[in-house]
Each structure stands twice: as structure tokens, then as C-alpha cells.
mmCIF file of C-alpha atoms in Angstrom:
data_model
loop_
_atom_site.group_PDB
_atom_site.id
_atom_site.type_symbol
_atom_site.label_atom_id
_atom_site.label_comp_id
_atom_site.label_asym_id
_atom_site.label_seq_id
_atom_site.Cartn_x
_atom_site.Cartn_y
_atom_site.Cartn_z
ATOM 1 C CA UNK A 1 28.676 -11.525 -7.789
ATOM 2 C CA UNK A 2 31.665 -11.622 -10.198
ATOM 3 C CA UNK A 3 32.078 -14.504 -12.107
ATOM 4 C CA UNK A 4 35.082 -16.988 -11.042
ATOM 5 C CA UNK A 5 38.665 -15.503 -13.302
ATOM 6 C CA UNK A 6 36.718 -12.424 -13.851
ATOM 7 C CA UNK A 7 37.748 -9.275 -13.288
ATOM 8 C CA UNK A 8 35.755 -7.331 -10.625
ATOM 9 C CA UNK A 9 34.005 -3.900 -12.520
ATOM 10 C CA UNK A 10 35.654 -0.908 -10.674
ATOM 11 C CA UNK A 11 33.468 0.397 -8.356
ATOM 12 C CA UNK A 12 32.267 3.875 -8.604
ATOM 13 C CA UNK A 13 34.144 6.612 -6.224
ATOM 14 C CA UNK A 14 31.957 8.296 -3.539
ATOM 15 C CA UNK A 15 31.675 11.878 -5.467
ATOM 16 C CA UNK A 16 31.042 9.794 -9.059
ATOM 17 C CA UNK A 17 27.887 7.765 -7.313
ATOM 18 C CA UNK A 18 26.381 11.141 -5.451
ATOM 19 C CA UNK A 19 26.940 12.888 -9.140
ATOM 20 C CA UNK A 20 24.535 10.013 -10.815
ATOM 21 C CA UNK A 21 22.049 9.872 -8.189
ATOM 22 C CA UNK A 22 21.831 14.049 -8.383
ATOM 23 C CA UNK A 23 21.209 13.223 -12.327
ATOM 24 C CA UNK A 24 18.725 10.865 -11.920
ATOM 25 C CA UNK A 25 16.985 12.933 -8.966
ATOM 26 C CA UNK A 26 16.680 15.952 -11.676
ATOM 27 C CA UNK A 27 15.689 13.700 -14.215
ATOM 28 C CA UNK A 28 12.768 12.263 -12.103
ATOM 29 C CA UNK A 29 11.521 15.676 -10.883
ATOM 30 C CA UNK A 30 11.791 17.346 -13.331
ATOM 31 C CA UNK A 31 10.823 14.863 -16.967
ATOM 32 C CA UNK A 32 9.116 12.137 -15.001
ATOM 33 C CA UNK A 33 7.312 13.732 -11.862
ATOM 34 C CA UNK A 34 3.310 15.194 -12.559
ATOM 35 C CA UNK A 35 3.166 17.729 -10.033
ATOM 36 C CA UNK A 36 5.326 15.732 -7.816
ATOM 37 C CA UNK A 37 3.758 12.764 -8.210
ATOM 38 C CA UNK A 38 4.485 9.452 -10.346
ATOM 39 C CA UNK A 39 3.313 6.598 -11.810
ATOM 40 C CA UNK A 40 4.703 3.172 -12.038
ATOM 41 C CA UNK A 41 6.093 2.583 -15.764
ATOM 42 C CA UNK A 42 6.572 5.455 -18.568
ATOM 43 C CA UNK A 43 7.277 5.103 -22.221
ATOM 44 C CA UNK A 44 10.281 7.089 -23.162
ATOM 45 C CA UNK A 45 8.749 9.728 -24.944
ATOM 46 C CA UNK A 46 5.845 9.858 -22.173
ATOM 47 C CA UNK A 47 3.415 9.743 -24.397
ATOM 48 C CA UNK A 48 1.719 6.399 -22.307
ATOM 49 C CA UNK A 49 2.310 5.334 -18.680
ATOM 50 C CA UNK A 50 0.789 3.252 -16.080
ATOM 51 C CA UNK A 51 0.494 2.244 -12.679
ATOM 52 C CA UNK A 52 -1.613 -0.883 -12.132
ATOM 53 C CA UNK A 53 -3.410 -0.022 -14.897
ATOM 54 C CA UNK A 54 -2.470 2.799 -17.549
ATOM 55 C CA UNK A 55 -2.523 6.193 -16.315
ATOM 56 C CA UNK A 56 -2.957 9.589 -17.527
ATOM 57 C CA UNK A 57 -0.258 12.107 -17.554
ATOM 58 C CA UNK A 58 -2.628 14.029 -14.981
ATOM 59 C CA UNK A 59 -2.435 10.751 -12.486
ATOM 60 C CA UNK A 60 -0.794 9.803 -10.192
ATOM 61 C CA UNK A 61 -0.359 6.306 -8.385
ATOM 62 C CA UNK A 62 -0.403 6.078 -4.396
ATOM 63 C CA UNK A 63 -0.498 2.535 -4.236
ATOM 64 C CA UNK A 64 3.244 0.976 -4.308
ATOM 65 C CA UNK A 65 5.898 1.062 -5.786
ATOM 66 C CA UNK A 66 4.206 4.798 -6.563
ATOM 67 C CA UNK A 67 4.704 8.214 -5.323
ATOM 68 C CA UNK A 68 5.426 7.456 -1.556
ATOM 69 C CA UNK A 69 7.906 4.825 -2.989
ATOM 70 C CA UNK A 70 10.254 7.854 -4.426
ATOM 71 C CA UNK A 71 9.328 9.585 -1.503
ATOM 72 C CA UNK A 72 10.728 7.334 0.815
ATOM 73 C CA UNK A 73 14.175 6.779 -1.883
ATOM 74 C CA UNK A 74 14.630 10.563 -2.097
ATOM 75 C CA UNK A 75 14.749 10.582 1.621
ATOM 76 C CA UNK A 76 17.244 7.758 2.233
ATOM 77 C CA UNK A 77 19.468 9.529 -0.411
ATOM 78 C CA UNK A 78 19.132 12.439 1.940
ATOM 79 C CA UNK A 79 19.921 10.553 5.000
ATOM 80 C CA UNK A 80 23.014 8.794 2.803
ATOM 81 C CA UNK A 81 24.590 12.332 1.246
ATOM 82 C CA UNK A 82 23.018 15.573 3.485
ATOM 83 C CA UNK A 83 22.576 16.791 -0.355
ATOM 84 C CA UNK A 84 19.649 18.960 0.269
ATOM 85 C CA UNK A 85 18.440 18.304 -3.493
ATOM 86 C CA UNK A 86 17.243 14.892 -2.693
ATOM 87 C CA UNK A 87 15.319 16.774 0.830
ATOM 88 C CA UNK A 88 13.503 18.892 -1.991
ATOM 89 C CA UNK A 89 12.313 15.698 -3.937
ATOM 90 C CA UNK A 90 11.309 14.094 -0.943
ATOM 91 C CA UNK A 91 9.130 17.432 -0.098
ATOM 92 C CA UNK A 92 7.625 17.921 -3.276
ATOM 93 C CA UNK A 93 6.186 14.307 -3.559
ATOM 94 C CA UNK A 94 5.252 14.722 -0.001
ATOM 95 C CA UNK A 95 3.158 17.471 -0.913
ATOM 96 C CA UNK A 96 1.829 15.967 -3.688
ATOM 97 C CA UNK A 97 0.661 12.738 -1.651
ATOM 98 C CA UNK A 98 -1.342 15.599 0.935
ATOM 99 C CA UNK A 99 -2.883 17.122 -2.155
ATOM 100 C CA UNK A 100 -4.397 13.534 -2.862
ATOM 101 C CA UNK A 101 -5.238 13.056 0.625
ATOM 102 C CA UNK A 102 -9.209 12.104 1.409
ATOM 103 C CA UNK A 103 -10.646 14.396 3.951
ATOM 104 C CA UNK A 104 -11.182 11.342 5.792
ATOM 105 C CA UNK A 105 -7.385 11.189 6.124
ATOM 106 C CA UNK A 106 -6.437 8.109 3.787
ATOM 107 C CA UNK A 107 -5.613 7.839 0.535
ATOM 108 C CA UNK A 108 -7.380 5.981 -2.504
ATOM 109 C CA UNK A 109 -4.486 3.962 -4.880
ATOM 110 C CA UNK A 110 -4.561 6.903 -7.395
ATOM 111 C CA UNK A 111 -5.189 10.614 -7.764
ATOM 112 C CA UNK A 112 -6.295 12.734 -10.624
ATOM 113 C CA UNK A 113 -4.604 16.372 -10.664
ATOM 114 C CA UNK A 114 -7.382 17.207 -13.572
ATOM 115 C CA UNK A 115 -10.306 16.662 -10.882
ATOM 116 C CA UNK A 116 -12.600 14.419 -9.779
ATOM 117 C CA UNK A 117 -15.024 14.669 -13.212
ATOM 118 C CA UNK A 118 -11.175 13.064 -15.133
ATOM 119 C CA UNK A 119 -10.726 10.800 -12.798
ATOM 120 C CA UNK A 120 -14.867 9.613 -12.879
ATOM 121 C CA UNK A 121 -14.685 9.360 -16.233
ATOM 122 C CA UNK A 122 -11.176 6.851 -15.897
ATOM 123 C CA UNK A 123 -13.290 4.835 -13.603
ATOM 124 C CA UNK A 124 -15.878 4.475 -16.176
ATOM 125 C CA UNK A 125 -13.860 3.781 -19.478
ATOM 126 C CA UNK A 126 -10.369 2.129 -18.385
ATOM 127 C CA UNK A 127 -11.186 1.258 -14.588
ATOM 128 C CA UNK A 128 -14.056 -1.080 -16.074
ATOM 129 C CA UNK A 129 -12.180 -3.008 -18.131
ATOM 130 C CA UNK A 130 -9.494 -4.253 -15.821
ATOM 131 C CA UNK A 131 -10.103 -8.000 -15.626
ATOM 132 C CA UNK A 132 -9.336 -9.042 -12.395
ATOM 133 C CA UNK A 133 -8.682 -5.953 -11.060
ATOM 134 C CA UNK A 134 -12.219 -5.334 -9.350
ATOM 135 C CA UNK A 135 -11.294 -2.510 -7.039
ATOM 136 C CA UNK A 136 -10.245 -0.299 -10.191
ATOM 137 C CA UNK A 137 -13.893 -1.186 -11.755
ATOM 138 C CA UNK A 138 -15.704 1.536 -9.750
ATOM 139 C CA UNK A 139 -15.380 4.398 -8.293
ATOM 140 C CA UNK A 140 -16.081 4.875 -4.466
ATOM 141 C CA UNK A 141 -14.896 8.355 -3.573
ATOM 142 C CA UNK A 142 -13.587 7.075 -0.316
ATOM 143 C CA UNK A 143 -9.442 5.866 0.704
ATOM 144 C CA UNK A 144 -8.582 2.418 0.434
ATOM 145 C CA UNK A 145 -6.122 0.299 3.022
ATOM 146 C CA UNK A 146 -5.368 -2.045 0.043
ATOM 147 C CA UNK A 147 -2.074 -2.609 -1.436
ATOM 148 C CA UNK A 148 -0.503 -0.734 1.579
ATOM 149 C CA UNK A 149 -1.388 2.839 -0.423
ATOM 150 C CA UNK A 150 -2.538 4.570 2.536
ATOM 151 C CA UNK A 151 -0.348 2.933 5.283
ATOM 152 C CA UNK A 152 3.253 3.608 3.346
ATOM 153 C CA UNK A 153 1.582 7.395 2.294
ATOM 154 C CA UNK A 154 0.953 7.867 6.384
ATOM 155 C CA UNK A 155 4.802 6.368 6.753
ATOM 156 C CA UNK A 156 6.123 8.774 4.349
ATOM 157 C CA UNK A 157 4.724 11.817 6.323
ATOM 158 C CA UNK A 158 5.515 10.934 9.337
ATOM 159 C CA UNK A 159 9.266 10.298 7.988
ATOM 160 C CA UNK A 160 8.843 13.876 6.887
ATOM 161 C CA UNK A 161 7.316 15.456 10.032
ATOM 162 C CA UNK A 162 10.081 13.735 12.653
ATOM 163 C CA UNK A 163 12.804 15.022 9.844
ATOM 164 C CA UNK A 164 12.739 18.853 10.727
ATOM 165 C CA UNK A 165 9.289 18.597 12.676
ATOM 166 C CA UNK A 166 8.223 20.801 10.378
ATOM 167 C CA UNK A 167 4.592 22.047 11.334
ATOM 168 C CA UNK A 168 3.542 21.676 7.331
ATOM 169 C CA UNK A 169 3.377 17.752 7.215
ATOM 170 C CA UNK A 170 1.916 17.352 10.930
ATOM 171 C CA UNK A 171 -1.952 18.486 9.864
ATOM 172 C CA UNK A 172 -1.878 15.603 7.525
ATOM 173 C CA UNK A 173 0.068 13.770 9.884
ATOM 174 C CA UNK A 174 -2.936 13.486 12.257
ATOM 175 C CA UNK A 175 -5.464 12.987 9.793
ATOM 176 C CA UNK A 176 -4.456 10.099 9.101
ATOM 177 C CA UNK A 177 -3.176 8.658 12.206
ATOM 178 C CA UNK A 178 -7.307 9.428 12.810
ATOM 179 C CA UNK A 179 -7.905 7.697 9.953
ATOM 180 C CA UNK A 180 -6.408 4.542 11.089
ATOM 181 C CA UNK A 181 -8.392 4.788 14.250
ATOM 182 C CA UNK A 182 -11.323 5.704 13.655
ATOM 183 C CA UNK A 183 -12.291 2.871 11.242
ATOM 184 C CA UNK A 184 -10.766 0.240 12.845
ATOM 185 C CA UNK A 185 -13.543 -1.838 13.982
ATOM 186 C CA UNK A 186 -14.108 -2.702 17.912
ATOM 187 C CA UNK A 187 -12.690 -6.363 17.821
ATOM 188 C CA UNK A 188 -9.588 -4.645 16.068
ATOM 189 C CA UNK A 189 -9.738 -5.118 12.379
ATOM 190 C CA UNK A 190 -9.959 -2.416 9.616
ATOM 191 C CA UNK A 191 -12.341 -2.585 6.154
ATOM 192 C CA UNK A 192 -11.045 -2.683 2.273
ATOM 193 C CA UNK A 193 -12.430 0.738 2.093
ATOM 194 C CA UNK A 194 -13.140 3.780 4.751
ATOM 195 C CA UNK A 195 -15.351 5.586 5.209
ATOM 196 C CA UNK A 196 -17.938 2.529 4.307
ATOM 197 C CA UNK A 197 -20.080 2.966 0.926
ATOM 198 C CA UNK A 198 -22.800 0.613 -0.061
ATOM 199 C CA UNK A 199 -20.154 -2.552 -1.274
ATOM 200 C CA UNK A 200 -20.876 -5.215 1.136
ATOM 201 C CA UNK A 201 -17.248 -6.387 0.045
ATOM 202 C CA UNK A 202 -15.117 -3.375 1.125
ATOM 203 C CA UNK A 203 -16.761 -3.401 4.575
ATOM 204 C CA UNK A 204 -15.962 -6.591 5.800
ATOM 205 C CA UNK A 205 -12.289 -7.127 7.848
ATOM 206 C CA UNK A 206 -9.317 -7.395 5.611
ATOM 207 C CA UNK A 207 -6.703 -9.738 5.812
ATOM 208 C CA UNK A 208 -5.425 -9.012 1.922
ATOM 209 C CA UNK A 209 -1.996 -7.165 1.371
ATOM 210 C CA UNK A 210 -1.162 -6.808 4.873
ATOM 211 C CA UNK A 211 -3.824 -4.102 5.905
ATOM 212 C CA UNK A 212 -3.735 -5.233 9.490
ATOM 213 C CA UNK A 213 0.271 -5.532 9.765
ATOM 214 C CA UNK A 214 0.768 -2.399 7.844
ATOM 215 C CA UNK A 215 -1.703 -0.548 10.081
#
């Protein structure tokens, strides 16, 4: 709010605000964006960036505020304007988020363009030495319902299918709403982790970061 005596900063006209938001749209997807997908923080030459943890240019982070974050901000600026630029930013990350997609149907917080042998060896050298953060300590090759990573990646698509019902987001679409079911447990909760791998942590009913309300 403005200050009392001060004089209210002009507001922006209509065309002015659409022209900065284009800007900042090309700036993301084409400077900031890893094959459509994005981190949390960058340094301004690029040359470091992380998510929960730091990242490698060839990463990207599912788990929020991520790449289903912009996602989801491209396609409100879409449903604000009708400017089909921010449509194609929405699609692209979209596409990156069903690249990262566990044939399972969920999503683990972060995915490796370079391949599962980079993204191993992250595990192994940064992953293990995040104090306090014992889900990035090893690597389980399975999805994760933690930090709402695979429920606002599901939201996302289905945003994105019930857009244009467009027939290339619905495959993924119903891998995950599969997902969801199929390891929810009979009295109705859901795991850490899916499908289950030898922790005896990750199988047990989470209440942590919403899984149940997001699900």
C-alpha cells in the first residue's frame, strides 16, 4: 500500500503490462528454461543453480515452486491475455514434465536430461551430503508424493488436456491418474514413495506435505 501523503506510482497501462510479461516469458524460455524445464534459483551468468539442493544445468526440479510452477503461471497468463506465446511456454514445460514422467506414472522431485548414470552419480556426490534433506541422500528410481511434485505435475496436465483436449497430454494424463490409484493403500492412504523399494520409511502412510489432501 502507498504510504500516507505519498503519491500513488502510476500504474502500468494494459498493453505496457502484456509487453513485460511477453519479455519475461522469452527471457524464461529461452535463457533460463533446460529443455523446458527449470530449476528454482539461477546465478546470473548461469554458471550455478539450484532447486532444493544445487542443480546441474542438465536438471530439472519437479518438486515446487519448479517446472509445473511456470507451467501453471504461463497458463494463467494465457487465460489473462489469449497471447498464444504464453500457450507455447505452458506446452513446452508440459512436455518437459512427461519426459520426466516414471513409467509408473508419477514423478520423482527432479529429472536429469543427461540420463539416469548423471543423475546416479548426483545422488551419490551432492544428494549425500544434504543434511537434513534425507530423501535427496539416495537414489530410489521410483516417483515420490512428497512436496506435492507429483500431485501439482498431474494438475498441470490435466490443466493442459481440458485446455484444447488435446489427445498429446491425455496418455500421461491417465498414467498418472493410475498412479494415484493404484498405490493408494486399501484403508485409503498413499506411501512417501511408489512403486515401494526396500526403505521401510517411504512405505509407510504419509501425512507430510499434504500427500493425502493433494491427492
Amino acid at each position: 500500500q502507498t504510504p500516507p501523503g505519498a503519491d500513488a506510482a502510476p500504474r502500468p497501462s494494459g498493453r505496457a503490462a502484456l509487453s513485460a510479461m511477453k519479455r519475461a516469458t522469452t527471457f524464461m524460455t529461452s535463457k533460463v528454461a533446460y529443455r523446458g524445464g527449470y530449476v528454482w534459483a539461477y546465478l546470473p551468468d548461469f554458471s550455478r543453480s539450484w532447486g532444493e539442493m544445487e542443480a546441474r544445468r542438465t536438471m530439472m526440479w519437479v518438486q515446487p515452486p519448479g517446472t509445473a510452477t511456470m507451467g501453471h503461471a504461463f497458463l494463467d497468463a494465457f487465460h489473462a491475455t489469449g497471447d498464444e506465446q504464453f500457450w507455447r511456454a505452458a506446452v513446452v514445460a508440459t512436455r518437459a514434465l512427461m519426459a520426466a514422467q516414471h513409467p509408473a506414472g508419477g514423478w520423482n522431485y527432479i529429472h536429469d536430461f543427461a540420463g539416469e548414470a548423471s543423475l546416479k552419480e548426483w545422488y551419490a556426490t551432492i544428494g549425500a551430503n544434504g543434511w537434513r534433506l534425507e530423501e535427496f541422500q539416495h537414489y530410489y528410481g521410483n516417483a515420490t508424493f512428497g512436496d506435492a511434485g507429483t500431485a501439482e505435475a498431474s494438475q498441470l496436465v490435466l490443466r493442459m488436456h481440458l485446455e484444447r483436449l488435446s489427445d498429446e497430454f491425455r496418455p500421461a494424463l491417465e498414467r498418472a491418474i493410475a498412479f494415484v490409484l493404484d498405490s493408494q493403500y486399501p484403508v485409503g492412504g498413499w506411501p512417501q514413495r511408489f512403486p515401494a523399494d526396500t526403505s521401510f520409511y517411504t512405505r509407510h502412510i504419509t501425512f507430510n506435505d499434504d500427500v493425502a489432501g493433494e491427492n
